[in-house]
Amino acid sequence: MNDDEELLNNEQEINRKRKNNQDCSSQVTTTKFSSAEEDDNDLLTLSLSFRSSRPRRLSPVVEQQPQLSPPRPPPPPPPPSPSLSMQALLNQNTPQLTIQMAAPNSIFGSPLVPDCSQSSPYIYRHQESAGPSSRPLRVRRNPTQAPREGKSETVPAPFPWATTHRATVHSYDYLVGKQIFTITGEVQCKRCERQYEMEYDLKEKFNEVAVFIFNNKCTMHDRAPSVWMNPVLPTCKSCKQENSAKPIISEKKKTINWLFLLLGQMLGCCTLEQLKYFCKHTKNHRTGAKDRVLYLTYLGLCKQLDPTGPFDR
């Protein structure tokens, strides 16, 4: 009996120890799990804090912002509206302005402009100038056109129809007022070589030149035509040779008989240097070929005779 009790006590003791061992092992396992969970929480907290402290990197699409255009300037302020008194004054002056602008068309009619399509020739009639022209002559300010040092712009008048200024003749009105109706000049025959004096009627010959310029100016294009470049010379009165009486042109440019050459339409017999001399002292453009300088010489001399005529460039 005692043995049975002792066995029973031993079994109970063994069971009690086993139970204690199981409780300890479960407690150790629970402790390990809780410590591992705490470690995981600490790592998660550390990683979150590290991520929040780093600056967030923007993507390239976000960083590339579109370039803004410069701001537009503000629109200009509207013009101030006129006052009532100004509006009334404008309303009063408007009818008068309309009448004044319509008047010239009814008085003067169409302007005198050469028409190349006209078949009938124009008859030039010189009109006496009532006074100085309202439009002053344009003077080119070119220092190279001034006379050289030691030379004066004025010279003794070489002919009654020439002025004391170089390459300048008197106007048609002045010559008629001085009873100068005939212009003379020296010529020499290329065949018999005889020299003699020729004369031209001022009114008749100037009318021929003026009519030719008026009827052909729009087709010249600022160039002298061939009839001026190679003029037909007069017939010699001694040997009757046609196209042979050539004008005698002075070697001194200041004594050239410009008006005689104009009326005979023989300015083309001058050299380019002589024509440039005329353009220089009459304030004309003198560079270019001979046909251009000759054209300016014809128009310049006609303008001297008749400042109000259709001889502008």
mmCIF file of N, CA and C in Angstrom, residues 9-82:
data_model
loop_
_atom_site.group_PDB
_atom_site.id
_atom_site.type_symbol
_atom_site.label_atom_id
_atom_site.label_comp_id
_atom_site.label_asym_id
_atom_site.label_seq_id
_atom_site.Cartn_x
_atom_site.Cartn_y
_atom_site.Cartn_z
ATOM 1 N N ASN A 9 2.471 9.413 -5.724
ATOM 2 C CA ASN A 9 3.108 10.707 -5.440
ATOM 3 C C ASN A 9 4.171 11.040 -6.471
ATOM 4 N N ASN A 10 4.897 10.009 -6.875
ATOM 5 C CA ASN A 10 5.934 10.242 -7.903
ATOM 6 C C ASN A 10 5.319 10.714 -9.229
ATOM 7 N N GLU A 11 4.211 10.058 -9.588
ATOM 8 C CA GLU A 11 3.553 10.463 -10.850
ATOM 9 C C GLU A 11 3.032 11.910 -10.760
ATOM 10 N N GLN A 12 2.457 12.213 -9.581
ATOM 11 C CA GLN A 12 1.957 13.580 -9.431
ATOM 12 C C GLN A 12 3.102 14.591 -9.499
ATOM 13 N N GLU A 13 4.248 14.192 -8.902
ATOM 14 C CA GLU A 13 5.397 15.109 -8.923
ATOM 15 C C GLU A 13 5.912 15.285 -10.347
ATOM 16 N N ILE A 14 5.928 14.124 -11.044
ATOM 17 C CA ILE A 14 6.388 14.208 -12.453
ATOM 18 C C ILE A 14 5.441 15.082 -13.277
ATOM 19 N N ASN A 15 4.148 14.876 -13.077
ATOM 20 C CA ASN A 15 3.167 15.685 -13.835
ATOM 21 C C ASN A 15 3.300 17.186 -13.499
ATOM 22 N N ARG A 16 3.547 17.411 -12.192
ATOM 23 C CA ARG A 16 3.670 18.824 -11.783
ATOM 24 C C ARG A 16 4.878 19.467 -12.436
ATOM 25 N N LYS A 17 6.014 18.731 -12.524
ATOM 26 C CA LYS A 17 7.224 19.273 -13.145
ATOM 27 C C LYS A 17 7.021 19.484 -14.649
ATOM 28 N N ARG A 18 6.347 18.470 -15.255
ATOM 29 C CA ARG A 18 6.075 18.628 -16.695
ATOM 30 C C ARG A 18 5.228 19.890 -16.959
ATOM 31 N N LYS A 19 4.246 20.077 -16.060
ATOM 32 C CA LYS A 19 3.381 21.243 -16.262
ATOM 33 C C LYS A 19 4.157 22.529 -16.077
ATOM 34 N N ASN A 20 5.053 22.530 -15.100
ATOM 35 C CA ASN A 20 5.869 23.740 -14.897
ATOM 36 C C ASN A 20 6.780 23.999 -16.087
ATOM 37 N N ASN A 21 7.338 22.881 -16.616
ATOM 38 C CA ASN A 21 8.214 23.045 -17.799
ATOM 39 C C ASN A 21 7.445 23.612 -19.007
ATOM 40 N N GLN A 22 6.216 23.101 -19.188
ATOM 41 C CA GLN A 22 5.401 23.608 -20.313
ATOM 42 C C GLN A 22 5.068 25.090 -20.133
ATOM 43 N N ASP A 23 4.748 25.456 -18.876
ATOM 44 C CA ASP A 23 4.414 26.878 -18.646
ATOM 45 C C ASP A 23 5.621 27.781 -18.922
ATOM 46 N N CYS A 24 6.791 27.293 -18.507
ATOM 47 C CA CYS A 24 8.008 28.116 -18.734
ATOM 48 C C CYS A 24 8.321 28.265 -20.210
ATOM 49 N N SER A 25 8.183 27.106 -20.926
ATOM 50 C CA SER A 25 8.486 27.189 -22.376
ATOM 51 C C SER A 25 7.516 28.096 -23.109
ATOM 52 N N SER A 26 6.241 28.031 -22.725
ATOM 53 C CA SER A 26 5.253 28.913 -23.384
ATOM 54 C C SER A 26 5.516 30.378 -23.055
ATOM 55 N N GLN A 27 5.957 30.590 -21.794
ATOM 56 C CA GLN A 27 6.257 31.985 -21.415
ATOM 57 C C GLN A 27 7.459 32.515 -22.185
ATOM 58 N N VAL A 28 8.485 31.627 -22.365
ATOM 59 C CA VAL A 28 9.673 32.057 -23.129
ATOM 60 C C VAL A 28 9.311 32.356 -24.574
ATOM 61 N N THR A 29 8.478 31.489 -25.148
ATOM 62 C CA THR A 29 8.073 31.698 -26.559
ATOM 63 C C THR A 29 7.307 33.000 -26.719
ATOM 64 N N THR A 30 6.409 33.255 -25.759
ATOM 65 C CA THR A 30 5.622 34.503 -25.834
ATOM 66 C C THR A 30 6.523 35.718 -25.730
ATOM 67 N N THR A 31 7.533 35.559 -24.820
ATOM 68 C CA THR A 31 8.457 36.694 -24.661
ATOM 69 C C THR A 31 9.254 36.945 -25.932
ATOM 70 N N LYS A 32 9.690 35.816 -26.589
ATOM 71 C CA LYS A 32 10.450 35.973 -27.845
ATOM 72 C C LYS A 32 9.603 36.632 -28.926
ATOM 73 N N PHE A 33 8.331 36.179 -29.030
ATOM 74 C CA PHE A 33 7.460 36.770 -30.054
ATOM 75 C C PHE A 33 7.223 38.251 -29.813
ATOM 76 N N SER A 34 7.027 38.616 -28.545
ATOM 77 C CA SER A 34 6.754 40.035 -28.245
ATOM 78 C C SER A 34 7.974 40.900 -28.519
ATOM 79 N N SER A 35 9.175 40.344 -28.182
ATOM 80 C CA SER A 35 10.389 41.140 -28.453
ATOM 81 C C SER A 35 10.637 41.278 -29.944
ATOM 82 N N ALA A 36 10.373 40.178 -30.689
ATOM 83 C CA ALA A 36 10.541 40.278 -32.165
ATOM 84 C C ALA A 36 9.570 41.278 -32.757
ATOM 85 N N GLU A 37 8.343 41.301 -32.257
ATOM 86 C CA GLU A 37 7.350 42.257 -32.775
ATOM 87 C C GLU A 37 7.762 43.686 -32.462
ATOM 88 N N GLU A 38 8.328 43.877 -31.237
ATOM 89 C CA GLU A 38 8.784 45.227 -30.897
ATOM 90 C C GLU A 38 9.933 45.657 -31.799
ATOM 91 N N ASP A 39 10.846 44.698 -32.111
ATOM 92 C CA ASP A 39 11.956 45.045 -33.028
ATOM 93 C C ASP A 39 11.443 45.436 -34.409
ATOM 94 N N ASP A 40 10.428 44.672 -34.872
ATOM 95 C CA ASP A 40 9.867 45.027 -36.198
ATOM 96 C C ASP A 40 9.237 46.408 -36.175
ATOM 97 N N ASN A 41 8.553 46.737 -35.098
ATOM 98 C CA ASN A 41 7.931 48.064 -35.015
ATOM 99 C C ASN A 41 8.985 49.161 -34.998
ATOM 100 N N ASP A 42 10.090 48.890 -34.267
ATOM 101 C CA ASP A 42 11.158 49.903 -34.241
ATOM 102 C C ASP A 42 11.765 50.121 -35.623
ATOM 103 N N LEU A 43 11.984 49.026 -36.371
ATOM 104 C CA LEU A 43 12.533 49.168 -37.736
ATOM 105 C C LEU A 43 11.583 49.930 -38.644
ATOM 106 N N LEU A 44 10.276 49.651 -38.515
ATOM 107 C CA LEU A 44 9.295 50.355 -39.353
ATOM 108 C C LEU A 44 9.270 51.831 -39.042
ATOM 109 N N THR A 45 9.326 52.162 -37.747
ATOM 110 C CA THR A 45 9.326 53.582 -37.362
ATOM 111 C C THR A 45 10.568 54.289 -37.863
ATOM 112 N N LEU A 46 11.711 53.613 -37.772
ATOM 113 C CA LEU A 46 12.971 54.214 -38.238
ATOM 114 C C LEU A 46 12.963 54.446 -39.742
ATOM 115 N N SER A 47 12.438 53.440 -40.478
ATOM 116 C CA SER A 47 12.390 53.614 -41.943
ATOM 117 C C SER A 47 11.446 54.727 -42.342
ATOM 118 N N LEU A 48 10.320 54.868 -41.670
ATOM 119 C CA LEU A 48 9.381 55.945 -41.996
ATOM 120 C C LEU A 48 9.984 57.303 -41.701
ATOM 121 N N SER A 49 10.666 57.406 -40.567
ATOM 122 C CA SER A 49 11.280 58.699 -40.241
ATOM 123 C C SER A 49 12.392 59.046 -41.215
ATOM 124 N N PHE A 50 13.135 58.052 -41.711
ATOM 125 C CA PHE A 50 14.217 58.307 -42.675
ATOM 126 C C PHE A 50 13.653 58.763 -44.016
ATOM 127 N N ARG A 51 12.546 58.132 -44.405
ATOM 128 C CA ARG A 51 11.933 58.532 -45.687
ATOM 129 C C ARG A 51 11.356 59.933 -45.619
ATOM 130 N N SER A 52 10.772 60.270 -44.480
ATOM 131 C CA SER A 52 10.180 61.608 -44.383
ATOM 132 C C SER A 52 11.233 62.694 -44.335
ATOM 133 N N SER A 53 12.454 62.378 -43.825
ATOM 134 C CA SER A 53 13.498 63.403 -43.760
ATOM 135 C C SER A 53 14.149 63.660 -45.108
ATOM 136 N N ARG A 54 14.136 62.686 -46.073
ATOM 137 C CA ARG A 54 14.747 62.891 -47.392
ATOM 138 C C ARG A 54 13.845 63.759 -48.255
ATOM 139 N N PRO A 55 14.458 64.710 -49.059
ATOM 140 C CA PRO A 55 13.612 65.536 -49.954
ATOM 141 C C PRO A 55 13.047 64.689 -51.070
ATOM 142 N N ARG A 56 11.844 64.953 -51.359
ATOM 143 C CA ARG A 56 11.162 64.186 -52.404
ATOM 144 C C ARG A 56 11.641 64.655 -53.770
ATOM 145 N N ARG A 57 12.132 63.728 -54.568
ATOM 146 C CA ARG A 57 12.655 64.056 -55.904
ATOM 147 C C ARG A 57 11.511 64.086 -56.906
ATOM 148 N N LEU A 58 11.453 65.225 -57.606
ATOM 149 C CA LEU A 58 10.378 65.384 -58.579
ATOM 150 C C LEU A 58 10.745 64.668 -59.855
ATOM 151 N N SER A 59 9.781 64.230 -60.537
ATOM 152 C CA SER A 59 10.007 63.581 -61.831
ATOM 153 C C SER A 59 10.400 64.630 -62.858
ATOM 154 N N PRO A 60 11.102 64.228 -63.951
ATOM 155 C CA PRO A 60 11.496 65.219 -64.992
ATOM 156 C C PRO A 60 10.320 65.949 -65.590
ATOM 157 N N VAL A 61 9.198 65.284 -65.666
ATOM 158 C CA VAL A 61 8.032 65.946 -66.261
ATOM 159 C C VAL A 61 7.575 67.088 -65.391
ATOM 160 N N VAL A 62 7.657 66.859 -64.028
ATOM 161 C CA VAL A 62 7.203 67.908 -63.124
ATOM 162 C C VAL A 62 8.196 69.051 -63.082
ATOM 163 N N GLU A 63 9.533 68.727 -63.145
ATOM 164 C CA GLU A 63 10.536 69.784 -63.034
ATOM 165 C C GLU A 63 10.530 70.706 -64.243
ATOM 166 N N GLN A 64 10.251 70.188 -65.432
ATOM 167 C CA GLN A 64 10.268 71.016 -66.636
ATOM 168 C C GLN A 64 8.958 71.760 -66.742
ATOM 169 N N GLN A 65 8.979 72.954 -66.252
ATOM 170 C CA GLN A 65 7.792 73.786 -66.317
ATOM 171 C C GLN A 65 7.787 74.553 -67.628
ATOM 172 N N PRO A 66 6.672 74.770 -68.222
ATOM 173 C CA PRO A 66 6.619 75.532 -69.493
ATOM 174 C C PRO A 66 7.060 76.972 -69.279
ATOM 175 N N GLN A 67 7.818 77.454 -70.294
ATOM 176 C CA GLN A 67 8.325 78.833 -70.230
ATOM 177 C C GLN A 67 7.194 79.818 -70.460
ATOM 178 N N LEU A 68 7.079 80.697 -69.531
ATOM 179 C CA LEU A 68 6.001 81.680 -69.617
ATOM 180 C C LEU A 68 6.371 82.781 -70.598
ATOM 181 N N SER A 69 5.431 83.201 -71.405
ATOM 182 C CA SER A 69 5.659 84.307 -72.342
ATOM 183 C C SER A 69 5.661 85.623 -71.585
ATOM 184 N N PRO A 70 6.439 86.624 -72.085
ATOM 185 C CA PRO A 70 6.467 87.919 -71.378
ATOM 186 C C PRO A 70 5.097 88.566 -71.374
ATOM 187 N N PRO A 71 4.818 89.285 -70.348
ATOM 188 C CA PRO A 71 3.481 89.919 -70.271
ATOM 189 C C PRO A 71 3.299 90.949 -71.374
ATOM 190 N N ARG A 72 2.139 90.974 -71.931
ATOM 191 C CA ARG A 72 1.836 91.945 -72.981
ATOM 192 C C ARG A 72 1.717 93.353 -72.404
ATOM 193 N N PRO A 73 2.209 94.339 -73.191
ATOM 194 C CA PRO A 73 2.061 95.720 -72.683
ATOM 195 C C PRO A 73 0.600 96.115 -72.643
ATOM 196 N N PRO A 74 0.272 96.960 -71.733
ATOM 197 C CA PRO A 74 -1.142 97.383 -71.652
ATOM 198 C C PRO A 74 -1.529 98.177 -72.882
ATOM 199 N N PRO A 75 -2.754 98.066 -73.339
ATOM 200 C CA PRO A 75 -3.185 98.832 -74.535
ATOM 201 C C PRO A 75 -3.098 100.326 -74.271
ATOM 202 N N PRO A 76 -2.791 101.110 -75.344
ATOM 203 C CA PRO A 76 -2.695 102.567 -75.147
ATOM 204 C C PRO A 76 -4.036 103.150 -74.756
ATOM 205 N N PRO A 77 -3.980 104.184 -73.982
ATOM 206 C CA PRO A 77 -5.259 104.792 -73.570
ATOM 207 C C PRO A 77 -5.958 105.416 -74.765
ATOM 208 N N PRO A 78 -7.248 105.388 -74.799
ATOM 209 C CA PRO A 78 -7.983 105.996 -75.928
ATOM 210 C C PRO A 78 -7.752 107.501 -75.960
ATOM 211 N N PRO A 79 -7.733 108.081 -77.196
ATOM 212 C CA PRO A 79 -7.524 109.539 -77.284
ATOM 213 C C PRO A 79 -8.646 110.289 -76.606
ATOM 214 N N PRO A 80 -8.267 111.380 -76.010
ATOM 215 C CA PRO A 80 -9.324 112.150 -75.320
ATOM 216 C C PRO A 80 -10.334 112.690 -76.311
ATOM 217 N N SER A 81 -11.541 112.567 -75.931
ATOM 218 C CA SER A 81 -12.614 113.063 -76.800
ATOM 219 C C SER A 81 -12.634 114.583 -76.766
ATOM 220 N N PRO A 82 -12.842 115.217 -77.936
ATOM 221 C CA PRO A 82 -12.857 116.684 -77.946
ATOM 222 C C PRO A 82 -14.009 117.230 -77.138
#
